[in-house]
Amino acid sequence: MPRVGLSTSAVVGAAIEVIDEQGVDALTLAAVAARTGVAPPSLYKHVAGLAELRTLVGIRVITEMTDRSVAAVLGRSGDEAVAVLLRTYRDYVREYPARYAALPPDPLHDPAMVEAGTRMLQVFLATLREYGLTDSAAIHATRCGRAIAHGFASLEASGGFGLSEDLDETYEQLIAMYVASLPRR
Protein backbone atom coordinates (compact mmCIF):
# COMPACT_ATOMS: atom_id res chain seq x y z
CA MET A 1 0.00 0.00 0.00
CA PRO A 2 1.48 3.40 -0.97
CA ARG A 3 2.41 5.74 1.88
CA VAL A 4 -0.28 8.33 2.54
CA GLY A 5 0.68 11.58 0.85
CA LEU A 6 3.33 9.95 -1.31
CA SER A 7 2.60 9.91 -5.02
CA THR A 8 4.55 9.64 -8.22
CA SER A 9 4.49 13.43 -8.43
CA ALA A 10 5.84 13.75 -4.89
CA VAL A 11 8.60 11.24 -5.65
CA VAL A 12 9.58 13.25 -8.74
CA GLY A 13 9.52 16.43 -6.65
CA ALA A 14 11.81 14.84 -4.08
CA ALA A 15 14.14 13.68 -6.86
CA ILE A 16 14.32 17.23 -8.19
CA GLU A 17 15.15 18.51 -4.71
CA VAL A 18 18.01 16.00 -4.48
CA ILE A 19 19.28 17.13 -7.89
CA ASP A 20 18.96 20.84 -7.07
CA GLU A 21 20.85 20.43 -3.78
CA GLN A 22 23.46 17.80 -4.66
CA GLY A 23 23.65 17.54 -8.45
CA VAL A 24 22.33 15.07 -10.97
CA ASP A 25 24.87 12.39 -10.03
CA ALA A 26 23.45 12.29 -6.49
CA LEU A 27 20.06 11.07 -7.74
CA THR A 28 19.55 7.58 -6.38
CA LEU A 29 16.51 5.76 -5.15
CA ALA A 30 18.09 5.67 -1.69
CA ALA A 31 18.46 9.48 -1.68
CA VAL A 32 14.83 9.97 -2.74
CA ALA A 33 13.62 7.40 -0.22
CA ALA A 34 15.51 9.17 2.56
CA ARG A 35 14.03 12.50 1.52
CA THR A 36 10.48 11.12 1.44
CA GLY A 37 10.84 9.12 4.64
CA VAL A 38 10.29 5.67 3.18
CA ALA A 39 12.41 2.62 2.55
CA PRO A 40 13.79 2.41 -1.02
CA PRO A 41 11.56 -0.57 -1.98
CA SER A 42 8.50 1.58 -1.18
CA LEU A 43 9.35 3.83 -4.11
CA TYR A 44 8.59 0.98 -6.52
CA LYS A 45 4.92 1.57 -5.82
CA HIS A 46 5.34 4.91 -7.59
CA VAL A 47 8.17 4.43 -10.10
CA ALA A 48 9.54 1.33 -11.82
CA GLY A 49 13.12 2.26 -10.94
CA LEU A 50 15.83 4.87 -11.31
CA ALA A 51 15.61 4.95 -15.11
CA GLU A 52 11.91 5.79 -15.01
CA LEU A 53 12.50 8.35 -12.27
CA ARG A 54 15.14 10.07 -14.42
CA THR A 55 12.68 10.15 -17.32
CA LEU A 56 9.95 11.61 -15.13
CA VAL A 57 12.38 14.26 -13.86
CA GLY A 58 13.22 15.11 -17.47
CA ILE A 59 9.55 15.44 -18.36
CA ARG A 60 8.98 17.71 -15.35
CA VAL A 61 11.95 19.92 -16.29
CA ILE A 62 10.88 20.23 -19.93
CA THR A 63 7.33 21.00 -18.82
CA GLU A 64 8.55 23.72 -16.45
CA MET A 65 10.70 25.25 -19.18
CA THR A 66 7.86 25.09 -21.68
CA ASP A 67 5.35 26.65 -19.29
CA ARG A 68 7.76 29.50 -18.54
CA SER A 69 8.47 29.99 -22.23
CA VAL A 70 4.79 30.09 -23.17
CA ALA A 71 4.07 32.64 -20.45
CA ALA A 72 7.03 34.76 -21.53
CA VAL A 73 6.23 34.89 -25.25
CA LEU A 74 2.47 35.16 -24.90
CA GLY A 75 1.32 38.37 -26.57
CA ARG A 76 4.70 38.98 -28.18
CA SER A 77 5.81 38.40 -31.73
CA GLY A 78 8.75 38.67 -34.05
CA ASP A 79 12.14 39.73 -32.77
CA GLU A 80 10.78 40.54 -29.32
CA ALA A 81 9.27 37.05 -28.90
CA VAL A 82 12.47 35.36 -30.06
CA ALA A 83 14.61 37.44 -27.70
CA VAL A 84 12.31 36.77 -24.74
CA LEU A 85 12.25 33.05 -25.52
CA LEU A 86 16.05 32.85 -25.54
CA ARG A 87 16.31 34.91 -22.35
CA THR A 88 13.74 32.72 -20.61
CA TYR A 89 15.64 29.60 -21.58
CA ARG A 90 18.89 31.01 -20.18
CA ASP A 91 17.16 32.25 -17.03
CA TYR A 92 15.83 28.76 -16.31
CA VAL A 93 19.28 27.22 -16.65
CA ARG A 94 20.81 29.90 -14.42
CA GLU A 95 18.14 29.32 -11.79
CA TYR A 96 18.27 25.51 -11.95
CA PRO A 97 21.61 24.42 -13.45
CA ALA A 98 21.63 20.95 -11.88
CA ARG A 99 18.01 20.30 -12.77
CA TYR A 100 18.69 21.38 -16.34
CA ALA A 101 21.69 19.02 -16.47
CA ALA A 102 19.26 16.15 -15.81
CA LEU A 103 17.77 16.58 -19.29
CA PRO A 104 18.84 14.20 -22.03
CA PRO A 105 20.44 15.87 -25.06
CA ASP A 106 17.48 14.97 -27.30
CA PRO A 107 14.21 14.34 -25.49
CA LEU A 108 12.49 13.63 -28.80
CA HIS A 109 14.38 10.33 -29.05
CA ASP A 110 12.98 9.02 -25.77
CA PRO A 111 9.45 7.69 -26.41
CA ALA A 112 8.39 8.62 -22.88
CA MET A 113 9.53 12.23 -23.38
CA VAL A 114 8.28 12.85 -26.92
CA GLU A 115 5.09 14.60 -25.85
CA ALA A 116 6.85 17.03 -23.50
CA GLY A 117 9.72 17.58 -25.95
CA THR A 118 7.33 18.20 -28.83
CA ARG A 119 5.44 20.78 -26.80
CA MET A 120 8.70 22.70 -26.20
CA LEU A 121 9.59 22.37 -29.89
CA GLN A 122 6.18 23.81 -30.78
CA VAL A 123 6.90 26.91 -28.69
CA PHE A 124 10.07 27.54 -30.70
CA LEU A 125 8.31 26.86 -34.01
CA ALA A 126 5.39 29.13 -33.14
CA THR A 127 7.78 31.91 -32.14
CA LEU A 128 9.52 31.61 -35.51
CA ARG A 129 6.31 31.38 -37.58
CA GLU A 130 6.22 35.12 -38.23
CA TYR A 131 9.45 34.80 -40.21
CA GLY A 132 7.78 32.53 -42.75
CA LEU A 133 9.94 29.56 -41.80
CA THR A 134 8.39 26.20 -42.51
CA ASP A 135 9.43 22.57 -42.69
CA SER A 136 13.18 21.99 -42.49
CA ALA A 137 13.99 25.74 -42.49
CA ALA A 138 11.99 26.10 -39.27
CA ILE A 139 13.75 23.10 -37.72
CA HIS A 140 17.18 24.49 -38.65
CA ALA A 141 16.30 27.88 -37.13
CA THR A 142 14.99 26.16 -33.99
CA ARG A 143 18.19 24.15 -33.66
CA CYS A 144 20.25 27.32 -34.01
CA GLY A 145 18.21 29.08 -31.32
CA ARG A 146 18.44 26.11 -28.98
CA ALA A 147 22.18 25.82 -29.60
CA ILE A 148 22.64 29.46 -28.64
CA ALA A 149 20.53 29.21 -25.49
CA HIS A 150 21.75 25.78 -24.40
CA GLY A 151 25.38 26.36 -25.27
CA PHE A 152 25.68 29.73 -23.62
CA ALA A 153 23.69 28.82 -20.52
CA SER A 154 25.51 25.51 -20.06
CA LEU A 155 28.90 27.16 -20.35
CA GLU A 156 27.80 29.88 -17.97
CA ALA A 157 26.44 27.37 -15.43
CA SER A 158 29.71 25.42 -15.47
CA GLY A 159 31.83 28.55 -14.99
CA GLY A 160 33.08 28.49 -18.56
CA PHE A 161 33.28 32.26 -18.96
CA GLY A 162 36.19 33.48 -16.88
CA LEU A 163 36.88 36.81 -18.52
CA SER A 164 35.51 39.99 -16.97
CA GLU A 165 33.27 41.14 -19.82
CA ASP A 166 29.59 41.26 -18.91
CA LEU A 167 27.79 37.99 -19.69
CA ASP A 168 24.43 39.67 -20.19
CA GLU A 169 25.97 41.88 -22.86
CA THR A 170 27.50 38.87 -24.60
CA TYR A 171 24.19 37.01 -24.54
CA GLU A 172 22.33 40.01 -25.91
CA GLN A 173 24.87 40.15 -28.75
CA LEU A 174 24.17 36.48 -29.50
CA ILE A 175 20.44 37.13 -29.51
CA ALA A 176 20.92 40.10 -31.86
CA MET A 177 23.04 38.00 -34.24
CA TYR A 178 20.45 35.22 -34.23
CA VAL A 179 17.52 37.57 -34.78
CA ALA A 180 19.42 39.31 -37.61
CA SER A 181 19.91 35.93 -39.28
CA LEU A 182 16.17 35.26 -39.49
CA PRO A 183 14.48 36.04 -42.81
CA ARG A 184 12.44 39.21 -43.18
CA ARG A 185 9.14 39.17 -44.97
PDB file of N, CA and C in Angstrom, residues 55 59 104 106-118:
ATOM      1  N   THR A  55      13.559   9.722 -16.218  1.00  0.00           N
ATOM      2  CA  THR A  55      12.684  10.145 -17.315  1.00  0.00           C
ATOM      3  C   THR A  55      11.605  11.092 -16.816  1.00  0.00           C
ATOM      4  N   ILE A  59      10.860  14.938 -17.915  1.00  0.00           N
ATOM      5  CA  ILE A  59       9.549  15.439 -18.361  1.00  0.00           C
ATOM      6  C   ILE A  59       9.140  16.645 -17.533  1.00  0.00           C
ATOM      7  N   PRO A 104      18.048  14.866 -20.995  1.00  0.00           N
ATOM      8  CA  PRO A 104      18.836  14.201 -22.026  1.00  0.00           C
ATOM      9  C   PRO A 104      19.094  15.182 -23.172  1.00  0.00           C
ATOM     10  N   ASP A 106      18.568  14.916 -26.321  1.00  0.00           N
ATOM     11  CA  ASP A 106      17.482  14.967 -27.297  1.00  0.00           C
ATOM     12  C   ASP A 106      16.256  14.243 -26.765  1.00  0.00           C
ATOM     13  N   PRO A 107      15.396  14.967 -26.069  1.00  0.00           N
ATOM     14  CA  PRO A 107      14.210  14.338 -25.492  1.00  0.00           C
ATOM     15  C   PRO A 107      13.284  13.719 -26.540  1.00  0.00           C
ATOM     16  N   LEU A 108      13.378  14.159 -27.776  1.00  0.00           N
ATOM     17  CA  LEU A 108      12.487  13.632 -28.804  1.00  0.00           C
ATOM     18  C   LEU A 108      12.849  12.197 -29.201  1.00  0.00           C
ATOM     19  N   HIS A 109      14.001  11.714 -28.753  1.00  0.00           N
ATOM     20  CA  HIS A 109      14.379  10.333 -29.047  1.00  0.00           C
ATOM     21  C   HIS A 109      14.028   9.369 -27.915  1.00  0.00           C
ATOM     22  N   ASP A 110      13.437   9.867 -26.864  1.00  0.00           N
ATOM     23  CA  ASP A 110      12.979   9.024 -25.767  1.00  0.00           C
ATOM     24  C   ASP A 110      11.459   8.948 -25.875  1.00  0.00           C
ATOM     25  N   PRO A 111      10.908   7.783 -26.217  1.00  0.00           N
ATOM     26  CA  PRO A 111       9.454   7.686 -26.413  1.00  0.00           C
ATOM     27  C   PRO A 111       8.632   8.254 -25.253  1.00  0.00           C
ATOM     28  N   ALA A 112       9.132   8.120 -24.038  1.00  0.00           N
ATOM     29  CA  ALA A 112       8.395   8.623 -22.880  1.00  0.00           C
ATOM     30  C   ALA A 112       8.410  10.143 -22.800  1.00  0.00           C
ATOM     31  N   MET A 113       9.382  10.775 -23.469  1.00  0.00           N
ATOM     32  CA  MET A 113       9.528  12.228 -23.375  1.00  0.00           C
ATOM     33  C   MET A 113       9.064  12.968 -24.637  1.00  0.00           C
ATOM     34  N   VAL A 114       8.631  12.230 -25.635  1.00  0.00           N
ATOM     35  CA  VAL A 114       8.284  12.847 -26.922  1.00  0.00           C
ATOM     36  C   VAL A 114       7.208  13.914 -26.767  1.00  0.00           C
ATOM     37  N   GLU A 115       6.187  13.628 -26.000  1.00  0.00           N
ATOM     38  CA  GLU A 115       5.091  14.600 -25.854  1.00  0.00           C
ATOM     39  C   GLU A 115       5.584  15.911 -25.241  1.00  0.00           C
ATOM     40  N   ALA A 116       6.332  15.828 -24.158  1.00  0.00           N
ATOM     41  CA  ALA A 116       6.850  17.034 -23.504  1.00  0.00           C
ATOM     42  C   ALA A 116       7.853  17.743 -24.403  1.00  0.00           C
ATOM     43  N   GLY A 117       8.728  16.986 -25.049  1.00  0.00           N
ATOM     44  CA  GLY A 117       9.716  17.577 -25.945  1.00  0.00           C
ATOM     45  C   GLY A 117       9.076  18.247 -27.149  1.00  0.00           C
ATOM     46  N   THR A 118       8.036  17.627 -27.676  1.00  0.00           N
ATOM     47  CA  THR A 118       7.328  18.196 -28.828  1.00  0.00           C
ATOM     48  C   THR A 118       6.639  19.497 -28.446  1.00  0.00           C
TER      49      THR A 118
END
